[in-house]
Short mmCIF file of C-alpha atoms in Angstrom, two decimals:
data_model
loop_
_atom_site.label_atom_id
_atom_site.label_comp_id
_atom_site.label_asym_id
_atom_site.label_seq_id
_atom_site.Cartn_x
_atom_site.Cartn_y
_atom_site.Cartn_z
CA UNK Y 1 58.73 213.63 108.15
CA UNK Y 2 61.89 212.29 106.58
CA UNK Y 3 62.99 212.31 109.73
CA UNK Y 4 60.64 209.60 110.84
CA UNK Y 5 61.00 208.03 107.06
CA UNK Y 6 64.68 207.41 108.49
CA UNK Y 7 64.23 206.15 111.76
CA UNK Y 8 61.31 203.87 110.78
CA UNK Y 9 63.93 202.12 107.45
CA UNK Y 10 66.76 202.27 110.51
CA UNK Y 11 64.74 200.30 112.56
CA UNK Y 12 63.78 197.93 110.20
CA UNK Y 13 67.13 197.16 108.89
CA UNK Y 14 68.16 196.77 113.09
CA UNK Y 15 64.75 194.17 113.09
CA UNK Y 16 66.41 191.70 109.88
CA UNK Y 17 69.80 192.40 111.38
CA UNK Y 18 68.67 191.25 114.74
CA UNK Y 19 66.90 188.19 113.07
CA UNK Y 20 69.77 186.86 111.36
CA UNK Y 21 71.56 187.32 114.15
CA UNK Y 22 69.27 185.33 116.48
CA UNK Y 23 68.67 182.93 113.67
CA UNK Y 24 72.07 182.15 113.83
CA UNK Y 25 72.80 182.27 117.63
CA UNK Y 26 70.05 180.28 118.53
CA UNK Y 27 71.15 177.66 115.55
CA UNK Y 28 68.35 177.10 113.07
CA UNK Y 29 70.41 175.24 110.72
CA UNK Y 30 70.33 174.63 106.91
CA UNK Y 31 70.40 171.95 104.55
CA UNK Y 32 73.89 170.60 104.50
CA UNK Y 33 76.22 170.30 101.35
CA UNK Y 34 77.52 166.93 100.53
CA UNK Y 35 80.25 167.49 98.36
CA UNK Y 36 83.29 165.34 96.96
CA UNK Y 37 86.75 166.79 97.98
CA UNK Y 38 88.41 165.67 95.03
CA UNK Y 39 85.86 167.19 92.86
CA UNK Y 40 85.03 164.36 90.16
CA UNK Y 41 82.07 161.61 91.03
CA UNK Y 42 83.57 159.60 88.75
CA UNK Y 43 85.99 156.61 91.15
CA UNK Y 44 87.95 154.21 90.17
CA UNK Y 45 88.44 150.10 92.14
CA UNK Y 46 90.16 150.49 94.78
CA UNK Y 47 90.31 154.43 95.31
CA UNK Y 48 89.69 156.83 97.92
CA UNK Y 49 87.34 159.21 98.27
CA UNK Y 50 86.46 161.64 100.66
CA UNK Y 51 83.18 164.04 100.99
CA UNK Y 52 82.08 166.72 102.91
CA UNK Y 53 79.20 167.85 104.68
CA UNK Y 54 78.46 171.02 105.94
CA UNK Y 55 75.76 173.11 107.16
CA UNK Y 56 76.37 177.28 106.58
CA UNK Y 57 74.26 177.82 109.39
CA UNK Y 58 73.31 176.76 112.65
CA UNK Y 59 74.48 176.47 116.47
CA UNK Y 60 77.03 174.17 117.11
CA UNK Y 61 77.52 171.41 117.92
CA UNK Y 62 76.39 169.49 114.64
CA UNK Y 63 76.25 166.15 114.32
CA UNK Y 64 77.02 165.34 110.75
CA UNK Y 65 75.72 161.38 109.85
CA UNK Y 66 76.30 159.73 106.36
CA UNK Y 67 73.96 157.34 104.40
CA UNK Y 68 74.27 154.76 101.56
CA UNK Y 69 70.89 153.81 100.05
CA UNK Y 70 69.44 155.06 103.07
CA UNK Y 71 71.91 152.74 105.25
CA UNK Y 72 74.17 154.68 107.90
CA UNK Y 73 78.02 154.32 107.08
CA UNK Y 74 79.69 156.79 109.31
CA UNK Y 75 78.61 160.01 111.81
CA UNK Y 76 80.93 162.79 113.25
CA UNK Y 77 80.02 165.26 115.35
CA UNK Y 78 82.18 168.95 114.68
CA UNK Y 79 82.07 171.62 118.09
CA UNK Y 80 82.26 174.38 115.65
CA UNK Y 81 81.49 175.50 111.89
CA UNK Y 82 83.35 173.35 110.23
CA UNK Y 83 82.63 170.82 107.36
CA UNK Y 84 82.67 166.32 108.63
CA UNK Y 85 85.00 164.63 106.19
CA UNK Y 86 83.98 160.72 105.67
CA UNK Y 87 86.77 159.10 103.97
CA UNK Y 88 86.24 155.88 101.46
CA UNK Y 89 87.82 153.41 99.35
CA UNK Y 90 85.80 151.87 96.54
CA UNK Y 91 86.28 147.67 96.97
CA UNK Y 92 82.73 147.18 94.67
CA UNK Y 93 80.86 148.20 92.57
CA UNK Y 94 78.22 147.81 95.61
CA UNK Y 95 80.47 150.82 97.30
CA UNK Y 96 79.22 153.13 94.33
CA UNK Y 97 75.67 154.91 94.29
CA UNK Y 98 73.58 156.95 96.14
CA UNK Y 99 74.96 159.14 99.20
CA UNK Y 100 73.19 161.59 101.20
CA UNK Y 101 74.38 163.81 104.56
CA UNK Y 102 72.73 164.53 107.55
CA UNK Y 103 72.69 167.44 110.42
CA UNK Y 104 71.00 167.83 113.49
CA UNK Y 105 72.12 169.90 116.17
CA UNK Y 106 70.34 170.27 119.90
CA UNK Y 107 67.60 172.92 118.42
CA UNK Y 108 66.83 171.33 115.55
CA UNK Y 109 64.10 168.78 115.05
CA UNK Y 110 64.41 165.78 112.67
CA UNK Y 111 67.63 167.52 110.93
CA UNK Y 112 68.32 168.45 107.48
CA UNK Y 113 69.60 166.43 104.58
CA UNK Y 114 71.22 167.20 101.56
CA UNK Y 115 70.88 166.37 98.40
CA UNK Y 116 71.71 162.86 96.64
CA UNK Y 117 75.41 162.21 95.79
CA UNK Y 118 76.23 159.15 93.29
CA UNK Y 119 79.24 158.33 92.46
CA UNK Y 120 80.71 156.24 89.07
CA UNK Y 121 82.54 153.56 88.81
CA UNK Y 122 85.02 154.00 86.10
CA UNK Y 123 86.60 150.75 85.18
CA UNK Y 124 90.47 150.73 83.40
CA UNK Y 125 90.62 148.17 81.62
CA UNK Y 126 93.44 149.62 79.54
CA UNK Y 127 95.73 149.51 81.87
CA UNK Y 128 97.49 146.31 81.32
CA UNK Y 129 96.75 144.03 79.11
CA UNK Y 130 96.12 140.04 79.43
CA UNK Y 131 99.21 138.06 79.10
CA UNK Y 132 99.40 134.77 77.31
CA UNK Y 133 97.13 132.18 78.84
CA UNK Y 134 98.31 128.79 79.15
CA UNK Y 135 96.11 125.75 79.33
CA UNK Y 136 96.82 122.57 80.91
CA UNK Y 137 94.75 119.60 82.41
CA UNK Y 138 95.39 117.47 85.45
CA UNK Y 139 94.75 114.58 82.75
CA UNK Y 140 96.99 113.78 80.07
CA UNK Y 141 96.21 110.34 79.52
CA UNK Y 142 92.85 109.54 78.61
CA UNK Y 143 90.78 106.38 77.34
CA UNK Y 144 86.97 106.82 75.61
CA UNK Y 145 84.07 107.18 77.76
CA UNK Y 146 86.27 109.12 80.18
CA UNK Y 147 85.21 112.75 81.52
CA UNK Y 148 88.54 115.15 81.62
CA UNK Y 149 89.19 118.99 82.55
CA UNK Y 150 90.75 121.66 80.53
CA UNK Y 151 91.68 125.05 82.51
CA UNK Y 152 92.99 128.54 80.89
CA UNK Y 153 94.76 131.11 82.55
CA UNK Y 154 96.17 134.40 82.23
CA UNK Y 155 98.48 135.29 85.06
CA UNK Y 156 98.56 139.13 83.78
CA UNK Y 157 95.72 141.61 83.13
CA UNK Y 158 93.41 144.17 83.88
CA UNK Y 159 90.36 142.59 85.08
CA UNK Y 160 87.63 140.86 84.05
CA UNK Y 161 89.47 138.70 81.26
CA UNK Y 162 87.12 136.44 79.05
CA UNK Y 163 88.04 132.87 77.87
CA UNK Y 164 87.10 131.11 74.87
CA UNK Y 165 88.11 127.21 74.27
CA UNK Y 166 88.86 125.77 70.70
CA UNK Y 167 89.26 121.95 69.45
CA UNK Y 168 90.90 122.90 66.12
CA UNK Y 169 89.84 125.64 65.15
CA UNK Y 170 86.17 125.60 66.47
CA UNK Y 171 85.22 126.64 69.40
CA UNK Y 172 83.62 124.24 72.07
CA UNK Y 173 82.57 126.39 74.89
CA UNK Y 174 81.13 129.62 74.99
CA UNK Y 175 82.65 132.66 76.18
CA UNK Y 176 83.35 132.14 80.22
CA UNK Y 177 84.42 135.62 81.78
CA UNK Y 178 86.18 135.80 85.13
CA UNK Y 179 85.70 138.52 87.29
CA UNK Y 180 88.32 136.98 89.52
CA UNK Y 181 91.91 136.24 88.86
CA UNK Y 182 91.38 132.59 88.34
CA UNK Y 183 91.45 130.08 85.86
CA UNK Y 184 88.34 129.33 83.36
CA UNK Y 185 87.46 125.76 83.57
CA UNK Y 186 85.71 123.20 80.96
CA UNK Y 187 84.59 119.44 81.46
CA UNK Y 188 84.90 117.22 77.98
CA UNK Y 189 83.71 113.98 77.57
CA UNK Y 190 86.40 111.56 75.53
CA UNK Y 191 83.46 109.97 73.38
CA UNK Y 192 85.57 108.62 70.32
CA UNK Y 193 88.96 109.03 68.72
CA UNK Y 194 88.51 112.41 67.14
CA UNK Y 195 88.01 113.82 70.83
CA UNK Y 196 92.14 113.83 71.26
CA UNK Y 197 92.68 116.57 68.67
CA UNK Y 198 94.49 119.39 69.50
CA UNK Y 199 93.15 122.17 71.93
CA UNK Y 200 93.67 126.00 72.77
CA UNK Y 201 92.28 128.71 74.49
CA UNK Y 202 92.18 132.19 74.02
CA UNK Y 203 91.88 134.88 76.55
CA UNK Y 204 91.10 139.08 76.09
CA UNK Y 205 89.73 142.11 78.03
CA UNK Y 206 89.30 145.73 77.25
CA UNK Y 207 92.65 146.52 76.13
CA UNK Y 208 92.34 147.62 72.15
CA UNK Y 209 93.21 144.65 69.66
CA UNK Y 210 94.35 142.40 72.66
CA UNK Y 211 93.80 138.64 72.07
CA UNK Y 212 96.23 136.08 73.23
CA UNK Y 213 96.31 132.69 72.17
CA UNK Y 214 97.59 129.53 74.93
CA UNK Y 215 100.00 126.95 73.68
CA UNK Y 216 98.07 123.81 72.45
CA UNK Y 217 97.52 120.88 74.60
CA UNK Y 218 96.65 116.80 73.33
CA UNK Y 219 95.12 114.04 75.22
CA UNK Y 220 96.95 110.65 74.42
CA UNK Y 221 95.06 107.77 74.68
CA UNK Y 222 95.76 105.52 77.56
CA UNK Y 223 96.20 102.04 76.56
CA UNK Y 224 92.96 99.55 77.11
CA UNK Y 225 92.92 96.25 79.02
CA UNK Y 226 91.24 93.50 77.78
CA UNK Y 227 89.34 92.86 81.42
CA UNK Y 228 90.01 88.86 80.97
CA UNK Y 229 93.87 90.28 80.96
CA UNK Y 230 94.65 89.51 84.27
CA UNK Y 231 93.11 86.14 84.50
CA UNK Y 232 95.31 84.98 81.40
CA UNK Y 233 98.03 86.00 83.13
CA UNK Y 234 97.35 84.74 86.37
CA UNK Y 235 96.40 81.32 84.55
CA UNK Y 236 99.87 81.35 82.79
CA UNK Y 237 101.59 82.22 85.75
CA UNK Y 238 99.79 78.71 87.66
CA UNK Y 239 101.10 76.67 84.93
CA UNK Y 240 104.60 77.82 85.15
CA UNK Y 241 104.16 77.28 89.01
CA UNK Y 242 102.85 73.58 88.11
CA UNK Y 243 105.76 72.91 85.49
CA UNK Y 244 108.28 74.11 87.95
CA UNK Y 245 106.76 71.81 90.95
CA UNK Y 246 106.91 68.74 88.51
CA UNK Y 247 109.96 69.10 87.37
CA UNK Y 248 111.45 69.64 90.94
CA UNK Y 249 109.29 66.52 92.16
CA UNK Y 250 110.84 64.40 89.44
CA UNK Y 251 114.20 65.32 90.39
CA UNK Y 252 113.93 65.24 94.08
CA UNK Y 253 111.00 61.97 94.87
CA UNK Y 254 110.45 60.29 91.27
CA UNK Y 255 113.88 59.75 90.13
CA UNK Y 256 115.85 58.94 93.33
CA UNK Y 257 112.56 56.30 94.43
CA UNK Y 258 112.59 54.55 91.18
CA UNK Y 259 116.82 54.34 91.65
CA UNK Y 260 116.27 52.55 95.25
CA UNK Y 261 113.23 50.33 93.95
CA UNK Y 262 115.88 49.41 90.41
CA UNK Y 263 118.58 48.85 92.80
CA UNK Y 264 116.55 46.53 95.41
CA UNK Y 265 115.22 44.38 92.87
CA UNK Y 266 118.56 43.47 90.77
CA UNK Y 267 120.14 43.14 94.15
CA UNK Y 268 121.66 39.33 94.44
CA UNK Y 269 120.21 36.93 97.06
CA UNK Y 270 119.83 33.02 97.87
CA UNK Y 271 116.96 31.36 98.96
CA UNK Y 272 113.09 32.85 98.21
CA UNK Y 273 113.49 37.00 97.56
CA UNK Y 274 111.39 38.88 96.37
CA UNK Y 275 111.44 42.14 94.43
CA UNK Y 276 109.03 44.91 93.21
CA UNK Y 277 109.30 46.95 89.84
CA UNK Y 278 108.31 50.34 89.69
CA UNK Y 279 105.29 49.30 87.56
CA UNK Y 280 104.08 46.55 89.57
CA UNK Y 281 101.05 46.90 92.29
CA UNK Y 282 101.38 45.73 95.72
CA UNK Y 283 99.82 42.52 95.25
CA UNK Y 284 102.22 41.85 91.96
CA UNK Y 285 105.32 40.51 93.27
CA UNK Y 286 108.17 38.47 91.32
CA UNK Y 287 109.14 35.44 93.87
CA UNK Y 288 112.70 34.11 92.83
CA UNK Y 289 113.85 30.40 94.06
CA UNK Y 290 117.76 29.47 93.86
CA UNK Y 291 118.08 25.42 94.67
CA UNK Y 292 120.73 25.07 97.38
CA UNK Y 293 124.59 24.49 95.27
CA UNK Y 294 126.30 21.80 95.85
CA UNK Y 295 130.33 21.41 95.17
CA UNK Y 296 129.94 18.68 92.69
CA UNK Y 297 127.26 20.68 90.93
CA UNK Y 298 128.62 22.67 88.12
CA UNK Y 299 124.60 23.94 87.31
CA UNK Y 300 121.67 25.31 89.78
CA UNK Y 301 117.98 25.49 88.94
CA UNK Y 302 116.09 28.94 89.22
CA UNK Y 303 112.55 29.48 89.54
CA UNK Y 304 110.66 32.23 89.17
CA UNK Y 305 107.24 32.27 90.43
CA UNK Y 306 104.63 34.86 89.85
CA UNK Y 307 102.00 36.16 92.16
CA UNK Y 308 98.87 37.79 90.98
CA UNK Y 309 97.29 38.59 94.30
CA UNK Y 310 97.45 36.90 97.54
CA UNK Y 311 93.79 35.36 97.84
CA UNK Y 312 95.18 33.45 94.32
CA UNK Y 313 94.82 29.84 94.77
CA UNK Y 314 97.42 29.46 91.71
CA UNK Y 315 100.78 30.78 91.26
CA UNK Y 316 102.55 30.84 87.73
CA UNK Y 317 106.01 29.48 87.87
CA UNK Y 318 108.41 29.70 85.16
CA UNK Y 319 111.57 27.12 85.73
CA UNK Y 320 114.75 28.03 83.91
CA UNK Y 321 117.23 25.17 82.47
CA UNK Y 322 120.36 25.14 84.56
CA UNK Y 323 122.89 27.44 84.80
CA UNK Y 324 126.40 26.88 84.65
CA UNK Y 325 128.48 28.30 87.30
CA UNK Y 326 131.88 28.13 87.02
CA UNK Y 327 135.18 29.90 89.32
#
């Protein structure tokens, strides 16, 4: 009897022996293990991380395939026991989240997953602090009723930094953080003189008591033209032009014609001449008769006859006593 007890309990442990065995030669595989290698789900920007996946049991080959939110990032397929390694670097915060593994070999059906991995982003923000910002504008002239720019940066600091602008010592924006390295910008209207006060900017992230003030920065107001300006000026500018001409007309025609017409009428002449002054029309004209001189005479008679117009049917003649002439 104990006897039979024995060989029935030897059997049986030769039955689960010879089901594991088969179990595991004809590769019935389990749920894989999706693990991190370096042991902490908590990442940083810009690390890398790798996981594992493995399966304990099963018939190889397995075909290991990883998911993201149910989205395939990467498969590898191992000829033996061994665990897939997917390596990654954390860009985003959209690389951080849910990750699952999956293994299928030829005699499975569907394959097995394992269980949800997520992963942390830690942010360091204490590792640097902002530097001081400076702010500037591509404006520094400005006249009322103008729209202008002011920009703050910080070259230096952990990311995201947060800007704040002041006019005095208000503020006249509200906080504007910048998840990029790039400048915060503002758009100001000049609306009267009290808009070219003095301005700042102040810019801070994560690092304990870390605030950093820019240099200050004033618009100066651009000087305003009277918009009949130019025509005044061109208008002044025509009269010099005029004056100039005139003179340069009365040195050049005016004087040297009045000079010819002066020296043509005092010019001496016998018989009937005639002569024209410069204030005298064309049909004005001075006639001048000299009698014919004898040698016995010692006077001559002059006349000087005056003509109105030519369709005159009277002249006006003025005689003159004699003259004397003598050697």
């Amino acid at each position: 009897m104990f006897f039979l007890t024995t060989l029935l309990f030897s059997y049986f442990q030769m039955s689960q022996q010879n089901q594991q065995t088969t179990s595991n030669g004809k590769g019935m595989l389990s749920n894989p293990r999706l693990i991190p290698v370096q042991g902490t789900l908590n990442v940083e920007m810009n690390q890398n991380v790798t996981l594992s996946c493995l399966s304990d049991s099963g018939s190889p080959p397995v075909t290991y395939t990883l998911f993201k939110h149910n989205q395939k990032v990467s498969a590898l397929t191992k000829p033996d026991l061994t665990p897939a390694l997917f390596n990654l670097t954390i860009t985003s915060a959209s690389d951080v989240g849910e990750y699952k593994c999956k293994a299928e070999n030829n005699n499975s059906s569907g394959g097995k997953y394992s269980r949800s991995l997520n992963f942390t982003l830690h942010l360091n923000f204490t590792t640097e602090p902002v530097s001081k910002p400076v702010l500037s504008s591509p404006t520094f002239q400005a006249r009322k009723g103008q729209n202008v720019t002011l920009s703050c940066f910080s070259e230096n600091g952990s990311l995201p930094i947060t800007y704040v602008f002041f006019k005095g010592k208000q503020n006249i924006s509200p906080p504007v953080k910048m998840e990029k390295r790039e400048a915060a910008v503002i758009f100001l209207f000049i609306n009267s003189s009290s808009d070219f006060g003095t301005y700042k900017c102040k810019a801070q992230n994560s690092f304990q008591n870390n605030t950093k003030y820019s240099n200050s920065f004033n618009f100066t107001l651009a000087e305003e033209r009277h918009p009949y300006q130019p025509l005044v000026i061109s208008s002044v500018l025509l009269l010099l032009l005029l004056a100039v001409g005139f003179a340069l007309a009365i040195r050049f025609f005016i004087i040297p014609s009045y000079k010819a017409r002066r020296f043509k009428s005092t010019r001496p002449s016998s018989g009937l001449t005639s002569a024209v002054n410069a204030e005298d029309s064309e049909n004005d004209v001075i006639y001048t008769e000299i009698d014919p001189v004898t040698p016995e005479e010692e006077y001559i008679n002059i006349s000087v006859i005056r003509g109105e117009n030519e369709k005159a049917e009277k002249r006006a003649a003025t005689v003159y006593s004699k003259v004397l002439i003598r050697d």
